[in-house]
Tab-separated table of C-alpha atoms in Angstrom:
chain	number	residue	atom	x	y	z
F	189	UNK	CA	0.000	0.000	0.000
F	190	UNK	CA	1.106	3.522	-0.721
F	191	UNK	CA	1.757	5.728	2.270
F	192	UNK	CA	1.077	9.451	2.132
F	193	UNK	CA	2.677	12.478	3.749
F	194	UNK	CA	2.242	16.238	3.522
F	195	UNK	CA	4.908	18.665	2.368
F	196	UNK	CA	4.398	22.449	2.447
F	197	UNK	CA	6.613	24.748	0.363
F	198	UNK	CA	6.409	28.547	0.280
F	199	UNK	CA	7.757	30.449	-2.699
F	200	UNK	CA	9.206	33.964	-2.771
F	201	UNK	CA	6.975	36.883	-3.718
F	202	UNK	CA	6.890	38.364	-7.211
F	203	UNK	CA	6.162	42.047	-7.934
F	204	UNK	CA	3.795	42.859	-10.816
F	205	UNK	CA	3.009	46.361	-12.144
F	206	UNK	CA	-0.307	47.063	-13.877
F	207	UNK	CA	-1.352	50.210	-15.740
F	208	UNK	CA	-4.503	51.794	-14.383
F	209	UNK	CA	-7.821	50.576	-15.846
F	210	UNK	CA	-6.094	47.779	-17.789
F	211	UNK	CA	-6.092	44.033	-17.120
F	212	UNK	CA	-3.213	42.476	-15.260
F	213	UNK	CA	-1.117	39.818	-16.976
F	214	UNK	CA	-2.064	36.264	-16.062
F	215	UNK	CA	-0.597	35.323	-12.678
F	216	UNK	CA	0.389	31.671	-12.811
F	217	UNK	CA	-0.024	29.514	-9.712
F	218	UNK	CA	2.993	27.385	-10.549
F	219	UNK	CA	6.726	27.860	-11.043
F	220	UNK	CA	8.740	26.731	-14.054
F	221	UNK	CA	10.182	23.660	-12.360
F	222	UNK	CA	6.778	22.416	-11.239
F	223	UNK	CA	5.264	23.015	-14.678
F	224	UNK	CA	7.620	20.382	-16.055
F	225	UNK	CA	6.544	17.752	-13.529
F	226	UNK	CA	3.529	15.474	-13.556
F	227	UNK	CA	1.138	16.572	-10.813
F	228	UNK	CA	-1.975	14.727	-9.647
F	229	UNK	CA	-5.313	16.231	-8.600
F	230	UNK	CA	-4.251	19.902	-8.590
F	231	UNK	CA	-6.447	22.327	-6.673
F	232	UNK	CA	-5.973	26.104	-6.784
F	233	UNK	CA	-7.075	28.674	-4.218
F	234	UNK	CA	-6.566	32.387	-4.916
F	235	UNK	CA	-6.932	34.926	-2.083
F	236	UNK	CA	-7.061	38.692	-2.741
F	237	UNK	CA	-5.493	41.559	-0.743
F	238	UNK	CA	-8.496	41.833	1.591
F	239	UNK	CA	-8.551	38.109	2.323
F	240	UNK	CA	-11.393	37.392	-0.128
F	241	UNK	CA	-11.614	34.072	-1.964
F	242	UNK	CA	-11.451	35.187	-5.607
F	243	UNK	CA	-13.533	32.323	-6.998
F	244	UNK	CA	-16.676	33.732	-8.583
F	245	UNK	CA	-15.620	37.375	-8.264
F	246	UNK	CA	-16.729	39.451	-11.260
F	247	UNK	CA	-13.511	41.452	-11.580
F	248	UNK	CA	-11.218	38.444	-12.099
F	249	UNK	CA	-10.656	35.885	-14.822
F	250	UNK	CA	-9.731	32.622	-13.121
F	251	UNK	CA	-8.933	29.662	-15.358
F	252	UNK	CA	-9.227	25.950	-14.607
F	253	UNK	CA	-5.431	25.685	-14.689
F	254	UNK	CA	-5.036	28.212	-11.854
F	255	UNK	CA	-4.185	31.323	-13.856
F	256	UNK	CA	-5.537	34.615	-12.510
F	257	UNK	CA	-6.171	37.901	-14.344
F	258	UNK	CA	-7.438	40.956	-12.451
F	259	UNK	CA	-9.541	43.084	-14.807
F	260	UNK	CA	-9.933	46.868	-14.918
F	261	UNK	CA	-7.218	47.374	-12.315
F	262	UNK	CA	-7.724	50.231	-9.840
F	263	UNK	CA	-5.818	51.646	-6.867
F	264	UNK	CA	-7.923	49.727	-4.354
F	265	UNK	CA	-7.017	46.432	-6.026
F	266	UNK	CA	-3.307	46.812	-5.181
F	267	UNK	CA	-1.763	44.416	-2.705
F	268	UNK	CA	-0.860	40.778	-2.147
F	269	UNK	CA	-2.509	38.061	-4.252
F	270	UNK	CA	-1.753	34.627	-2.847
F	271	UNK	CA	-2.306	31.287	-4.525
F	272	UNK	CA	-2.171	27.956	-2.758
F	273	UNK	CA	-1.700	24.935	-5.013
F	274	UNK	CA	-2.364	21.547	-3.440
F	275	UNK	CA	-1.559	18.428	-5.442
F	276	UNK	CA	-0.117	14.922	-5.184
F	277	UNK	CA	3.063	13.360	-6.511
F	278	UNK	CA	4.311	9.776	-6.469
F	279	UNK	CA	7.872	9.378	-5.206
F	280	UNK	CA	9.651	7.271	-7.820
F	281	UNK	CA	11.744	4.959	-5.663
F	282	UNK	CA	9.339	4.294	-2.781
F	283	UNK	CA	6.064	4.757	-4.670
F	284	UNK	CA	4.998	6.860	-1.727
F	285	UNK	CA	2.136	9.276	-2.329
F	286	UNK	CA	3.103	12.730	-1.202
F	287	UNK	CA	0.579	15.524	-0.839
F	288	UNK	CA	2.222	18.821	-1.741
F	289	UNK	CA	1.066	22.333	-0.896
F	290	UNK	CA	2.770	25.168	-2.791
F	291	UNK	CA	2.150	28.810	-1.830
F	292	UNK	CA	2.828	31.634	-4.307
F	293	UNK	CA	2.605	35.350	-3.509
F	294	UNK	CA	2.273	38.181	-6.022
F	295	UNK	CA	2.530	41.848	-4.999
F	296	UNK	CA	0.445	43.712	-7.585
F	297	UNK	CA	0.719	47.494	-7.852
F	298	UNK	CA	-1.162	50.013	-9.983
F	299	UNK	CA	0.975	52.359	-12.074
F	300	UNK	CA	-0.730	55.528	-13.386
F	301	UNK	CA	1.261	58.170	-15.190
F	302	UNK	CA	-0.070	61.732	-14.921
F	303	UNK	CA	-2.647	63.963	-13.244
F	304	UNK	CA	-6.059	63.720	-14.866
F	305	UNK	CA	-5.749	60.058	-15.832
F	306	UNK	CA	-9.042	59.131	-14.148
F	307	UNK	CA	-11.155	61.256	-16.493
F	308	UNK	CA	-9.165	60.590	-19.659
F	309	UNK	CA	-8.529	56.874	-19.412
F	310	UNK	CA	-12.085	55.846	-18.616
F	311	UNK	CA	-13.241	57.341	-21.926
F	312	UNK	CA	-10.836	55.530	-24.253
F	313	UNK	CA	-10.679	51.790	-25.065
F	314	UNK	CA	-6.941	51.733	-25.811
F	315	UNK	CA	-3.697	52.072	-23.853
F	316	UNK	CA	-4.023	55.566	-22.427
F	317	UNK	CA	-0.377	55.969	-21.396
F	318	UNK	CA	1.061	54.975	-24.757
F	319	UNK	CA	-1.384	57.203	-26.626
F	320	UNK	CA	-0.598	60.166	-24.370
F	321	UNK	CA	3.155	59.720	-24.754
F	322	UNK	CA	2.805	59.479	-28.526
F	323	UNK	CA	0.767	62.685	-28.637
F	324	UNK	CA	3.393	64.513	-26.560
F	325	UNK	CA	6.131	63.399	-28.967
F	326	UNK	CA	4.028	64.529	-31.933
F	327	UNK	CA	3.447	67.920	-30.306
F	328	UNK	CA	7.186	68.354	-29.700
F	329	UNK	CA	7.968	67.494	-33.325
F	330	UNK	CA	5.364	69.946	-34.629
F	331	UNK	CA	6.551	72.779	-32.384
F	332	UNK	CA	10.137	72.174	-33.458
F	333	UNK	CA	9.113	72.116	-37.118
F	334	UNK	CA	7.249	75.420	-36.667
F	335	UNK	CA	10.324	77.190	-35.300
F	336	UNK	CA	12.548	75.855	-38.066
F	337	UNK	CA	10.065	77.089	-40.673
F	338	UNK	CA	9.858	80.421	-38.848
F	339	UNK	CA	13.625	80.787	-39.161
F	340	UNK	CA	13.376	80.369	-42.949
F	341	UNK	CA	10.526	82.892	-43.212
F	342	UNK	CA	12.328	85.492	-41.119
F	343	UNK	CA	15.526	85.082	-43.123
F	344	UNK	CA	14.124	85.085	-46.669
F	345	UNK	CA	10.803	86.872	-46.627
F	346	UNK	CA	11.311	89.822	-44.267
F	347	UNK	CA	13.422	92.806	-45.314
F	348	UNK	CA	13.329	94.394	-41.894
F	349	UNK	CA	14.259	92.371	-38.793
F	350	UNK	CA	11.052	91.662	-36.818
F	351	UNK	CA	10.838	91.966	-33.057
F	352	UNK	CA	10.707	88.174	-32.699
F	353	UNK	CA	13.712	86.101	-33.781
F	354	UNK	CA	14.472	82.399	-33.533
F	355	UNK	CA	17.918	81.388	-32.271
F	356	UNK	CA	19.253	78.070	-33.573
F	357	UNK	CA	19.080	75.172	-31.077
F	358	UNK	CA	17.201	77.309	-28.554
F	359	UNK	CA	14.124	75.060	-28.606
F	360	UNK	CA	14.193	72.024	-26.312
F	361	UNK	CA	11.840	70.040	-24.117
F	362	UNK	CA	12.564	69.110	-20.514
F	363	UNK	CA	10.620	66.224	-18.977
F	364	UNK	CA	9.181	66.942	-15.526
F	365	UNK	CA	9.585	64.079	-13.089
F	366	UNK	CA	6.493	63.888	-10.912
F	367	UNK	CA	3.855	61.479	-9.651
F	368	UNK	CA	0.251	62.130	-8.751
F	369	UNK	CA	-0.678	62.267	-5.022
F	370	UNK	CA	-0.703	58.797	-3.473
F	371	UNK	CA	2.076	57.515	-5.740
F	372	UNK	CA	5.862	57.597	-5.817
F	373	UNK	CA	9.046	55.994	-7.117
F	374	UNK	CA	11.426	53.730	-5.239
F	375	UNK	CA	14.625	52.272	-6.672
F	376	UNK	CA	14.897	50.015	-3.623
F	377	UNK	CA	11.352	48.666	-3.335
F	378	UNK	CA	10.558	48.502	-7.063
F	379	UNK	CA	13.842	47.586	-8.701
F	380	UNK	CA	12.084	46.089	-11.716
F	381	UNK	CA	10.118	49.301	-12.300
F	382	UNK	CA	12.340	52.005	-10.777
F	383	UNK	CA	11.094	54.750	-13.115
F	384	UNK	CA	7.417	53.926	-12.514
F	385	UNK	CA	5.060	55.954	-10.349
F	386	UNK	CA	3.786	53.142	-8.135
F	387	UNK	CA	0.971	53.311	-5.587
F	388	UNK	CA	2.227	54.108	-2.051
F	389	UNK	CA	2.064	51.010	0.146
F	390	UNK	CA	0.279	50.995	3.537
F	391	UNK	CA	2.309	52.947	6.082
F	392	UNK	CA	3.429	55.532	3.524
F	393	UNK	CA	1.762	58.472	1.769
F	394	UNK	CA	2.327	61.238	-0.783
F	395	UNK	CA	0.293	64.464	-0.501
F	396	UNK	CA	1.474	66.147	-3.708
F	397	UNK	CA	3.229	65.584	-7.053
F	398	UNK	CA	6.595	64.647	-5.567
F	399	UNK	CA	8.193	61.349	-6.583
F	400	UNK	CA	8.683	59.900	-3.091
F	401	UNK	CA	6.215	58.197	-0.758
F	402	UNK	CA	6.785	59.488	2.768
F	403	UNK	CA	6.710	57.258	5.832
F	404	UNK	CA	3.873	57.865	8.267
F	405	UNK	CA	4.822	58.516	11.885
F	406	UNK	CA	1.454	58.218	13.622
F	407	UNK	CA	-1.285	57.494	12.865
F	408	UNK	CA	-0.522	55.028	10.101
F	409	UNK	CA	-1.983	54.981	6.606
F	410	UNK	CA	-3.679	51.607	6.271
F	411	UNK	CA	-4.537	51.642	2.579
F	412	UNK	CA	-2.719	51.709	-0.727
F	413	UNK	CA	-2.460	55.098	-2.427
F	414	UNK	CA	-2.798	57.221	0.737
F	415	UNK	CA	-2.449	60.985	0.286
F	416	UNK	CA	-2.155	61.618	4.034
F	417	UNK	CA	-1.799	59.651	7.286
F	418	UNK	CA	-4.946	59.039	9.305
């Protein structure tokens, strides 16, 4: 007869960054090594940041193979998503049945990009950040083209020097590094997305457009995206 035993293994956490109002990538309740093994009777349990069982929740896409997608991601959805995978394996030499429990943790953060994103992004069905960045680049190119054309007009079509003159290479654009209130950047905490404005984690806050989440003294901020301590 086969004997059984229980083995629990916890995996390290993985950070995932999701653009506001978009769907998260699929979070897979399995690592690469385990995906190459034969597992028996797998069972998946996903728990959200507030401790809610995510089965049957309308804002998630949960597949039969344990993959989770969080849809229409918002600030309040940030936090730890934990999956527990229970399954059985047969030990080759002893033919012993081993019940395995694997725990995977994903830290999922929302990543907006500029003030006013709430109003703009809810009205468009495409990637709001990419579209906005493309429009800014187009505006810069058109402004630069205007000044270069102005130089030609002033040089060739005016006999008297006008009061406005264009100096070569005087036009440039300087990006402004800022985050909306409740968000900040951290090279230490978010090494995989160091240039991203990421939602402030509980215990920190950002009241303005600075790029750093401040640490609360007392009382503590207990939610993601806090703009002040309370």
